[in-house]
PDB file of N, CA and C in Angstrom:
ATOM      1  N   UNK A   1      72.920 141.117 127.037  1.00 49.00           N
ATOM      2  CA  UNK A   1      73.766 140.166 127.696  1.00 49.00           C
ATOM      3  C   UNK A   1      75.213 140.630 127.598  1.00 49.00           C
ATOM      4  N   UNK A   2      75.990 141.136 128.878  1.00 50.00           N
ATOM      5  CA  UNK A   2      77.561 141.409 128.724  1.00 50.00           C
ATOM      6  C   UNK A   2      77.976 140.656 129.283  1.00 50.00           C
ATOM      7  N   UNK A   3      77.476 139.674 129.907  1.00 52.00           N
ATOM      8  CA  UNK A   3      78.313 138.354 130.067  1.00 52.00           C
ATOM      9  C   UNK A   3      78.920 137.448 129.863  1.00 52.00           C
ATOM     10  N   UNK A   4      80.182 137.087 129.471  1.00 53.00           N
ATOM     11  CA  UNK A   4      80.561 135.991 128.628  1.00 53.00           C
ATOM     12  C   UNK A   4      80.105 134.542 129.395  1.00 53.00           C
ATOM     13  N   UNK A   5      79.580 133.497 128.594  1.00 56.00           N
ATOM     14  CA  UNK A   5      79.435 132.251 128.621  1.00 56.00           C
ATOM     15  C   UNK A   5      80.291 131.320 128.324  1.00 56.00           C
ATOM     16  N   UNK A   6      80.780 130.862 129.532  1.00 54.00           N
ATOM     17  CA  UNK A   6      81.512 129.541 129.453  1.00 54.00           C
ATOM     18  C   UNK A   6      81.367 128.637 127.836  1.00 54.00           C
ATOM     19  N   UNK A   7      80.238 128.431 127.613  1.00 56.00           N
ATOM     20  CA  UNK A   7      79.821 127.902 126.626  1.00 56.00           C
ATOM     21  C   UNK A   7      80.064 128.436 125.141  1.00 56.00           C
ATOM     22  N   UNK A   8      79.719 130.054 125.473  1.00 58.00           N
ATOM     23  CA  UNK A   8      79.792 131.009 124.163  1.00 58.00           C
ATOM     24  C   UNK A   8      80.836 131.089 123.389  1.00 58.00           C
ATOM     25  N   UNK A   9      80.369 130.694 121.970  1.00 59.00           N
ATOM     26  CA  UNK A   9      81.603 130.144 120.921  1.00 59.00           C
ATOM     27  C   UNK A   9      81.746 131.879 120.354  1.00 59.00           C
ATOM     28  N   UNK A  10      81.150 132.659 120.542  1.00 66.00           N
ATOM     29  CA  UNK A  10      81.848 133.761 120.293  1.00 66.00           C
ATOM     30  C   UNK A  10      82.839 134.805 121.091  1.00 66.00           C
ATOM     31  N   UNK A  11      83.187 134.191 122.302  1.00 72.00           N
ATOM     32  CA  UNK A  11      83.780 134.326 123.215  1.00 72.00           C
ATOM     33  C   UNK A  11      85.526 133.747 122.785  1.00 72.00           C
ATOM     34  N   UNK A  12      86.515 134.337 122.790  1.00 73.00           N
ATOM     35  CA  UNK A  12      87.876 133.921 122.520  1.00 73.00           C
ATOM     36  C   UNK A  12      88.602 134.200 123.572  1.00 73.00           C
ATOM     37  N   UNK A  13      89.145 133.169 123.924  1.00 74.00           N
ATOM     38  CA  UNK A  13      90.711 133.553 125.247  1.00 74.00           C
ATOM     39  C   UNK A  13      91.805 133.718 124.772  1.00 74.00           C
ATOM     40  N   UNK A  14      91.764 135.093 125.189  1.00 74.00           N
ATOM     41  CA  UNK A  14      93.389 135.748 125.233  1.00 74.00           C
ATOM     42  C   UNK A  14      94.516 134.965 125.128  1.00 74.00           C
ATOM     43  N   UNK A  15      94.989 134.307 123.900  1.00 77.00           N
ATOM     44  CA  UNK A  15      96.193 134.187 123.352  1.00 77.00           C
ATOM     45  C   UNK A  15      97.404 134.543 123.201  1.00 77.00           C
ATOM     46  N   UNK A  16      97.579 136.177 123.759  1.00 81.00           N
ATOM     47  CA  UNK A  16      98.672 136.580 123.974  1.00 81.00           C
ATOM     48  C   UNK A  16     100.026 136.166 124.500  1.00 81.00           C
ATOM     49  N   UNK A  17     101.109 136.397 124.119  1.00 77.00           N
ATOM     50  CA  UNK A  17     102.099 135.358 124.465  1.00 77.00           C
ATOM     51  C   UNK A  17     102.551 136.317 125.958  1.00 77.00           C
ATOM     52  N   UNK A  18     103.067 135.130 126.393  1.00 81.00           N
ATOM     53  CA  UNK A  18     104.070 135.993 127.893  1.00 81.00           C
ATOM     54  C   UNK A  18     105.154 136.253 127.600  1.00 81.00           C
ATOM     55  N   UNK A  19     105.950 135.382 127.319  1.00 81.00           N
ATOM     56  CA  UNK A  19     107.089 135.599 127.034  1.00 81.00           C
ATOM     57  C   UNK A  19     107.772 135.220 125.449  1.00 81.00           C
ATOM     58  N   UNK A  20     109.125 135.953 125.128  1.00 82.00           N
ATOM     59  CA  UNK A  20     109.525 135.083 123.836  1.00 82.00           C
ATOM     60  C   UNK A  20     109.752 133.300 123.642  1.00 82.00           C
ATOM     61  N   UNK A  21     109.640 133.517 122.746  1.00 83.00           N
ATOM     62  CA  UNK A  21     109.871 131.984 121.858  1.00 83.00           C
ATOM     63  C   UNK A  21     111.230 131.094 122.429  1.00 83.00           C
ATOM     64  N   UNK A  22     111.328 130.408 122.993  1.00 81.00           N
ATOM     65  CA  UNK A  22     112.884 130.034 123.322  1.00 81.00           C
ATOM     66  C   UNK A  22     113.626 129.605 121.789  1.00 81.00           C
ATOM     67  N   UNK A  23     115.283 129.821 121.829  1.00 85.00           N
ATOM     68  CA  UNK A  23     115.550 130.036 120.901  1.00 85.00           C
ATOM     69  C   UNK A  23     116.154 128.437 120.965  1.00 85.00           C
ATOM     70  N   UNK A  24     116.969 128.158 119.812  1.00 83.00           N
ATOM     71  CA  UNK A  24     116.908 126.632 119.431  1.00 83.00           C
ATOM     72  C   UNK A  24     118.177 126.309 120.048  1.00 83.00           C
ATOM     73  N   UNK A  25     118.578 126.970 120.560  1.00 81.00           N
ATOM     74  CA  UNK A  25     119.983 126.970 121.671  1.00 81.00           C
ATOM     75  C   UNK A  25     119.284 126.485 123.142  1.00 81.00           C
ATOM     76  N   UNK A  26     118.267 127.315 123.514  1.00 82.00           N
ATOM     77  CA  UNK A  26     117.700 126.761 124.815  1.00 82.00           C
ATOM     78  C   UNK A  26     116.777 126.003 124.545  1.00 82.00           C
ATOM     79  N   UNK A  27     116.274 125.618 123.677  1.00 80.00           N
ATOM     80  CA  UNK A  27     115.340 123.964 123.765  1.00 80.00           C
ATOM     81  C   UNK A  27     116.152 123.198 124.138  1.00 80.00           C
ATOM     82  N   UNK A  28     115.347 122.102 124.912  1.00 81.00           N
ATOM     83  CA  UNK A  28     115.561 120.892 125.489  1.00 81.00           C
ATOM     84  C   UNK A  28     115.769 119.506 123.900  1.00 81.00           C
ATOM     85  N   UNK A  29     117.328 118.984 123.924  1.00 77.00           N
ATOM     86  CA  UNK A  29     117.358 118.241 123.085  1.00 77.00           C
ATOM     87  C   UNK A  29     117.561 116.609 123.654  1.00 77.00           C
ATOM     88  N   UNK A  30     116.730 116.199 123.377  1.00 80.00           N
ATOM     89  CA  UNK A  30     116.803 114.557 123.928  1.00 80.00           C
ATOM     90  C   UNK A  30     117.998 114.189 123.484  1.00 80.00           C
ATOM     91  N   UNK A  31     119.233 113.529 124.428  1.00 78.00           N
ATOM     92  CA  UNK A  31     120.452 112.820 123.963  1.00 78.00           C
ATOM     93  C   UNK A  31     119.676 111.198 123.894  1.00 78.00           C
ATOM     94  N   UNK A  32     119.926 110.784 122.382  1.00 80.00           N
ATOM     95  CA  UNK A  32     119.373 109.088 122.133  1.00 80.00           C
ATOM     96  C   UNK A  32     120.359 108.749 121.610  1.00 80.00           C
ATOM     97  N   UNK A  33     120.913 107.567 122.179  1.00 80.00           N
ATOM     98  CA  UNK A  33     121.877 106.965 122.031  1.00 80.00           C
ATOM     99  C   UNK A  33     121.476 106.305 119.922  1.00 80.00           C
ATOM    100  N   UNK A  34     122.888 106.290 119.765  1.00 81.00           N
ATOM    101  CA  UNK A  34     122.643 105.867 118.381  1.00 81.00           C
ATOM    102  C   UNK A  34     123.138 104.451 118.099  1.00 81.00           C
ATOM    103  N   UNK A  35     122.944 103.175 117.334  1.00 79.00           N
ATOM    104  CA  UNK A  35     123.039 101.844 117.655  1.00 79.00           C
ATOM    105  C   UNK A  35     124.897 102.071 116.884  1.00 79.00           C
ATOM    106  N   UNK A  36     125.652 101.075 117.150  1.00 89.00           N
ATOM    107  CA  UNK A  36     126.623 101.087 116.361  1.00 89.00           C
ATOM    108  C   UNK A  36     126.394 100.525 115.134  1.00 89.00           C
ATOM    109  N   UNK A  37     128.195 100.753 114.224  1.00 91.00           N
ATOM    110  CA  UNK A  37     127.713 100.694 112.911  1.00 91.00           C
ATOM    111  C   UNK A  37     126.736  99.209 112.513  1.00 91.00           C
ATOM    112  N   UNK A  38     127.321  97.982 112.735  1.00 93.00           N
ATOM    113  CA  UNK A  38     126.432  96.480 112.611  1.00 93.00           C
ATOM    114  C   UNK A  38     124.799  96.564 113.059  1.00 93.00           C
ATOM    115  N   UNK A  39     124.781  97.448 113.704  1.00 93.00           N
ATOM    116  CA  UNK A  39     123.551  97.291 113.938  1.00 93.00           C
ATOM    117  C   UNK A  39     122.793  97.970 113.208  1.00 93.00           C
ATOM    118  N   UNK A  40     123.100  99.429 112.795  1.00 92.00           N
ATOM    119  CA  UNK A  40     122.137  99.996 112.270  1.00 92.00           C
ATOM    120  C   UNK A  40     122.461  99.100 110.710  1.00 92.00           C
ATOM    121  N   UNK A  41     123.423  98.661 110.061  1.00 95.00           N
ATOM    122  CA  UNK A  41     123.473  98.165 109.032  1.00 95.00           C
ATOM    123  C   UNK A  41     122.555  96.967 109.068  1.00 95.00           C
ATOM    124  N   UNK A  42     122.701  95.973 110.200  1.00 95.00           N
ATOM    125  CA  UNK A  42     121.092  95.197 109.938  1.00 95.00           C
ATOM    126  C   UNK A  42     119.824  95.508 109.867  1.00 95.00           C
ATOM    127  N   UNK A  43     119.743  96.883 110.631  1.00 94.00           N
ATOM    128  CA  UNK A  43     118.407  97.814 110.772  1.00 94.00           C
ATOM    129  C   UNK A  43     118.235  98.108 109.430  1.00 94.00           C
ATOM    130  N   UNK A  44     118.948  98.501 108.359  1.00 95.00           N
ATOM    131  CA  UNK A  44     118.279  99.089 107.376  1.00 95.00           C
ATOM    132  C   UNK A  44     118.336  97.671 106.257  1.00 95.00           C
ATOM    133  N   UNK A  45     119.075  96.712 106.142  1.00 97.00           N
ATOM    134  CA  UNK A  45     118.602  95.721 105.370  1.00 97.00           C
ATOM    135  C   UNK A  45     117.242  94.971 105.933  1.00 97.00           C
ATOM    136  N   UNK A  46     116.551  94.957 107.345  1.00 97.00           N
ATOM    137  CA  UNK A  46     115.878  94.224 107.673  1.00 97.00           C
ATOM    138  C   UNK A  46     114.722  95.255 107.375  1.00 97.00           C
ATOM    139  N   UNK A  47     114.974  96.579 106.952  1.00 97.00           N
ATOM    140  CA  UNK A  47     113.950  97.645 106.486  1.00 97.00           C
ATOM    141  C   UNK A  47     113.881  97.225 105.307  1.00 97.00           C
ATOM    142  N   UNK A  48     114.676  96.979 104.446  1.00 97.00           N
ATOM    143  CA  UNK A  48     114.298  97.003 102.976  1.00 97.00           C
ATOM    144  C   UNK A  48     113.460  95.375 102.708  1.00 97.00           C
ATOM    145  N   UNK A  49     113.979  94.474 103.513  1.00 97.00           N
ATOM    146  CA  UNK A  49     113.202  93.047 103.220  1.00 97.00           C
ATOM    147  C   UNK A  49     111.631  93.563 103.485  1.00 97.00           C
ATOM    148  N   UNK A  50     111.831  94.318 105.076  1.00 97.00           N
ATOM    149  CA  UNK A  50     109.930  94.367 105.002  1.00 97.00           C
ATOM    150  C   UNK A  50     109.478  94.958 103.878  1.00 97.00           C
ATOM    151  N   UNK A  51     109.742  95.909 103.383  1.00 96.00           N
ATOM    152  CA  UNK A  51     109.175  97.302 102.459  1.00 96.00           C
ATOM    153  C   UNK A  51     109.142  96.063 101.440  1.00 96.00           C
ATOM    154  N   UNK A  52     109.787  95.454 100.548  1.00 95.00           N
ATOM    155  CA  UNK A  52     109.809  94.478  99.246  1.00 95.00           C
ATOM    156  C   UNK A  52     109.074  93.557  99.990  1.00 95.00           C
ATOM    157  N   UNK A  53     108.434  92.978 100.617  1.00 95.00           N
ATOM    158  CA  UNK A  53     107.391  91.969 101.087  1.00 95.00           C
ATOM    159  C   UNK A  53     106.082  92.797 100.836  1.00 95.00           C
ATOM    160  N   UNK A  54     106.022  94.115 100.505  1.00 96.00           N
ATOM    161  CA  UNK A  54     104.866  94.697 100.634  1.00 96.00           C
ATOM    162  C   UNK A  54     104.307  95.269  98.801  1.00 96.00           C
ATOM    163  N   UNK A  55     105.658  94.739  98.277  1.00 94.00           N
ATOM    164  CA  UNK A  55     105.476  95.152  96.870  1.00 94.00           C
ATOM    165  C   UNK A  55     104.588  94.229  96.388  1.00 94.00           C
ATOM    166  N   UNK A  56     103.805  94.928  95.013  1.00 94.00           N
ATOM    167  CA  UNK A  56     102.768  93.893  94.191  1.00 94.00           C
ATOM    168  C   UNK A  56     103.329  94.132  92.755  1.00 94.00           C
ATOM    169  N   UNK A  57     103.829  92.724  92.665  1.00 92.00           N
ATOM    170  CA  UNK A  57     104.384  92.769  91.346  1.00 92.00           C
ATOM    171  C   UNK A  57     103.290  92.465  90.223  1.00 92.00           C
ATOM    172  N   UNK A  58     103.114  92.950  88.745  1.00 95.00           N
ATOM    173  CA  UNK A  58     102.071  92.725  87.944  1.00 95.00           C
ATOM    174  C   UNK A  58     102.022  91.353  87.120  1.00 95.00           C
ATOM    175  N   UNK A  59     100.904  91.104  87.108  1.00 96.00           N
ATOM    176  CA  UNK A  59     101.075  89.860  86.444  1.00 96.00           C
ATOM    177  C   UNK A  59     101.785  89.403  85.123  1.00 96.00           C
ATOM    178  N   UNK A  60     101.676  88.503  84.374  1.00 96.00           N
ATOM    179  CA  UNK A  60     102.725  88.485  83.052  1.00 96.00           C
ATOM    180  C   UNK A  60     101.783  88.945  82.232  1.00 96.00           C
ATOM    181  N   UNK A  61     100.485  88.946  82.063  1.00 97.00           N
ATOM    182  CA  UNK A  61      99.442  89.307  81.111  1.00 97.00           C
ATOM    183  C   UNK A  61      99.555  91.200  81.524  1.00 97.00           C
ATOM    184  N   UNK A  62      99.631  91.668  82.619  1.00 97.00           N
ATOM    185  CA  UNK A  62      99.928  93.047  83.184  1.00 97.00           C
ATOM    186  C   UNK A  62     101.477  93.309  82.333  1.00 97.00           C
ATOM    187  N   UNK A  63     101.751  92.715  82.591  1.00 97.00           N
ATOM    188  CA  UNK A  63     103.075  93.139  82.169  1.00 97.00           C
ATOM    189  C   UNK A  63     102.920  93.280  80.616  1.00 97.00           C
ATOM    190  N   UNK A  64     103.381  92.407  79.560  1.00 98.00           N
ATOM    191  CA  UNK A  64     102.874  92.787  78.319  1.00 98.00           C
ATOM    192  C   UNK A  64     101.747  93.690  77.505  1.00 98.00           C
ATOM    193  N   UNK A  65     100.525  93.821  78.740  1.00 98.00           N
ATOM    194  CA  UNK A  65      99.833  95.121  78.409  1.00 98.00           C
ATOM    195  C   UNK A  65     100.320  95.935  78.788  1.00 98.00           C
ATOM    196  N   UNK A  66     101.289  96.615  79.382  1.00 97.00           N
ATOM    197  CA  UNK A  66     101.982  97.215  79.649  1.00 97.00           C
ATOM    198  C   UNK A  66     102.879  97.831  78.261  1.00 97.00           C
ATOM    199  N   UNK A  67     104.021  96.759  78.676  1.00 98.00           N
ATOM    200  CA  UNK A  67     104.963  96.660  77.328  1.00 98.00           C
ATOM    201  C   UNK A  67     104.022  97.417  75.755  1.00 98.00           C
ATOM    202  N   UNK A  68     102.893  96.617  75.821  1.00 98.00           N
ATOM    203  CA  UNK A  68     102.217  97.050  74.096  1.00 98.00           C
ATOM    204  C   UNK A  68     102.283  98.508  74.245  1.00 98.00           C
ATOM    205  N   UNK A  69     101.562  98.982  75.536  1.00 98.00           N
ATOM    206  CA  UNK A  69     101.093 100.336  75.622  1.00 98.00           C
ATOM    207  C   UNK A  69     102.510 101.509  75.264  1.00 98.00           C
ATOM    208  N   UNK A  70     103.304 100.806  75.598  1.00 98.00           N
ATOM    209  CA  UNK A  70     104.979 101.653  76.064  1.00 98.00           C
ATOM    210  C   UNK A  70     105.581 101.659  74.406  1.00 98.00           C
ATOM    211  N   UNK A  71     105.083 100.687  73.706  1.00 98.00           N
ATOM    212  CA  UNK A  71     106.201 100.387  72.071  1.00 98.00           C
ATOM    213  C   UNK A  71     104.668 101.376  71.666  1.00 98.00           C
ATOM    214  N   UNK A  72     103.690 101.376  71.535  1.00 98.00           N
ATOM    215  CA  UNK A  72     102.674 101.798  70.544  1.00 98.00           C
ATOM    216  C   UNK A  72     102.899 103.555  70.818  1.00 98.00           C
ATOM    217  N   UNK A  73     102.633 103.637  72.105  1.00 98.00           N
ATOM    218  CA  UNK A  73     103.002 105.184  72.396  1.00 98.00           C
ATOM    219  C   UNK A  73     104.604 105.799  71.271  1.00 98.00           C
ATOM    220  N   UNK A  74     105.364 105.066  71.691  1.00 98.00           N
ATOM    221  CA  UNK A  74     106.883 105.176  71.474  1.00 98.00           C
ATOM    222  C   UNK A  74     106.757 105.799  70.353  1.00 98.00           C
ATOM    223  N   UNK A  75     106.418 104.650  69.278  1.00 98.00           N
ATOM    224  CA  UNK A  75     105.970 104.581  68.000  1.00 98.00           C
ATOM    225  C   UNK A  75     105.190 106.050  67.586  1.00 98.00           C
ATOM    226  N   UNK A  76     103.946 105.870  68.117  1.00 98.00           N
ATOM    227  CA  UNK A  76     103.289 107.377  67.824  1.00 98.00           C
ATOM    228  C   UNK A  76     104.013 108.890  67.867  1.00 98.00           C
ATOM    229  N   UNK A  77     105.441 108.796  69.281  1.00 98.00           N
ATOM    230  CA  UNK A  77     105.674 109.859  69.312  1.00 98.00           C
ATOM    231  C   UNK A  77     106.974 109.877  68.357  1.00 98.00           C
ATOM    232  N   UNK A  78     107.660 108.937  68.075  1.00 98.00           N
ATOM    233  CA  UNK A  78     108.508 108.860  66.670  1.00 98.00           C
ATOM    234  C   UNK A  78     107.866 109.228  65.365  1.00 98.00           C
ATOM    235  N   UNK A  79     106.787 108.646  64.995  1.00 98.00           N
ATOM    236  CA  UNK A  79     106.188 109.090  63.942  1.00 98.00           C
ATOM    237  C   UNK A  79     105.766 110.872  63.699  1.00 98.00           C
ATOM    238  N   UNK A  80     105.557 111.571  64.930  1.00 98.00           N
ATOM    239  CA  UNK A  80     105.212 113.017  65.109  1.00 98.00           C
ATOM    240  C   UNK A  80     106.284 113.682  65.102  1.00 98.00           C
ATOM    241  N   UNK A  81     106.961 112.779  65.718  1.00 98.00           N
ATOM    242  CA  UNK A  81     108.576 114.179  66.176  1.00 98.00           C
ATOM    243  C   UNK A  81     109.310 113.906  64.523  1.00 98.00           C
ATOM    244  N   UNK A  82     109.223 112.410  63.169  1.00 98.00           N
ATOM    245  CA  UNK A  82     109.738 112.525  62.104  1.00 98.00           C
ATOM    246  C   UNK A  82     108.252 113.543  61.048  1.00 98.00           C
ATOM    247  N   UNK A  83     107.414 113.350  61.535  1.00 98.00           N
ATOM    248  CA  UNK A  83     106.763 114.121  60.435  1.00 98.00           C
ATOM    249  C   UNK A  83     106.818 116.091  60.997  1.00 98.00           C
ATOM    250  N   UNK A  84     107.127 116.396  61.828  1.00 98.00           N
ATOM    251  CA  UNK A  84     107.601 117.872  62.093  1.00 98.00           C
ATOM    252  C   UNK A  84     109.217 117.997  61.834  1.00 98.00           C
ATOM    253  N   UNK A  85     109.903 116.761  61.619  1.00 98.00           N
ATOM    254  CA  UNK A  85     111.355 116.794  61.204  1.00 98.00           C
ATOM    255  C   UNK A  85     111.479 117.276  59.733  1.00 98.00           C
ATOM    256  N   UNK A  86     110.802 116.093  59.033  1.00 98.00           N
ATOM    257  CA  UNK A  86     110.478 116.093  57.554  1.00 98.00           C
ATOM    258  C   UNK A  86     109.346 117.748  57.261  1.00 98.00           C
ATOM    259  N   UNK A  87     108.857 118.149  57.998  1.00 97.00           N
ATOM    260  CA  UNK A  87     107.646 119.419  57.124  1.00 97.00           C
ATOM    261  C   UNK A  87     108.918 120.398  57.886  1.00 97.00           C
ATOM    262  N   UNK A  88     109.333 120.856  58.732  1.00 97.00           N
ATOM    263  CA  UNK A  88     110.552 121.988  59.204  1.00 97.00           C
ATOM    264  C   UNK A  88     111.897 121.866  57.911  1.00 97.00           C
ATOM    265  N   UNK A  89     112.070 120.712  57.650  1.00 96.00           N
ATOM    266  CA  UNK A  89     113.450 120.323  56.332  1.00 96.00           C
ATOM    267  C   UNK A  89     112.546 121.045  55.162  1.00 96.00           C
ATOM    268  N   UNK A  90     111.110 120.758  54.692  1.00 96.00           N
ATOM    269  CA  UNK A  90     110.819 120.717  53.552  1.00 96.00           C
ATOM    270  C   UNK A  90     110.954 122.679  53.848  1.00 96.00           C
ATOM    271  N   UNK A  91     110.293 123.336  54.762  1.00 96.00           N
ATOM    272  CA  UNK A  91     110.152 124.857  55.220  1.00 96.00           C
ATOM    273  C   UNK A  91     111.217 125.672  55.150  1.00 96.00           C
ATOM    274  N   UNK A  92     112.639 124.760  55.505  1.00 96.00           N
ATOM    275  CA  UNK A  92     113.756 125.265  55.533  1.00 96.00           C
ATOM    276  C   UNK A  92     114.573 125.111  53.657  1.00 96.00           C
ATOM    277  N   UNK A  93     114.008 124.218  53.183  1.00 95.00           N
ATOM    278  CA  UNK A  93     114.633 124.276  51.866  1.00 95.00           C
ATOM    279  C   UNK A  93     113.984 125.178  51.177  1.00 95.00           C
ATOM    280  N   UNK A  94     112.305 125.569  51.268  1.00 94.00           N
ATOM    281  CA  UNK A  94     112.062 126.572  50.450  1.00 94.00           C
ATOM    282  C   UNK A  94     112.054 128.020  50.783  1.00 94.00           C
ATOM    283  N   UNK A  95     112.858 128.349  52.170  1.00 94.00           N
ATOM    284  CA  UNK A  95     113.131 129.660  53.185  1.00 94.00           C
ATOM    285  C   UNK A  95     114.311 129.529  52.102  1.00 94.00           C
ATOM    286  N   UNK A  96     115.618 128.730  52.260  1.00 92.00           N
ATOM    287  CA  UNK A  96     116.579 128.707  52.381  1.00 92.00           C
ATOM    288  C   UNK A  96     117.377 128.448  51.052  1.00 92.00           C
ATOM    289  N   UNK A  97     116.445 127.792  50.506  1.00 78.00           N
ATOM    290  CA  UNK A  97     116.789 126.451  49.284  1.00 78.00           C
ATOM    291  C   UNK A  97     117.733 127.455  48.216  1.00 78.00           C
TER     292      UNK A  97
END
């Protein structure tokens, strides 16, 4: 079979370009008018009301499990960063002592 088929997925069309790329000087740039200043200033407060209508705030029981998780961590990494404080002091007094 040297026929290509309409159908035949092993068949590829010539992609080759014709011409160059137009450069960003000759693209076509849409002129859109831009709102004045009052307006776009209501545009973006009437953006931020929607966006905060869409927030989910956590409950008060969320929240304090929260909070525990944030002091207990805290705690743990105070306790690690003073016990490598305290064994580096004790390392350095008998390097140094």
């Amino acid at each position: 079979m040297t026929e290509a088929h309409a159908g035949d997925a092993s068949v590829r069309k010539d992609r080759t370009k014709a011409a160059p790329t137009r450069t960003r000087a000759e693209a076509e740039h849409p002129v859109e008018e831009t709102p004045n200043f009052f307006r776009r200033i209501w545009l973006f407060i009437t953006q931020i009301v929607s966006e905060l209508k869409k927030v989910t705030y956590p409950t008060a029981k969320e929240t304090w499990t929260y909070f525990g998780v944030v002091i207990v961590f805290v705690a743990v990494i105070m306790a690690y960063t003073g016990l490598l404080d305290f064994a580096f002091g004790k390392l350095n007094a008998l390097v140094f002592g």
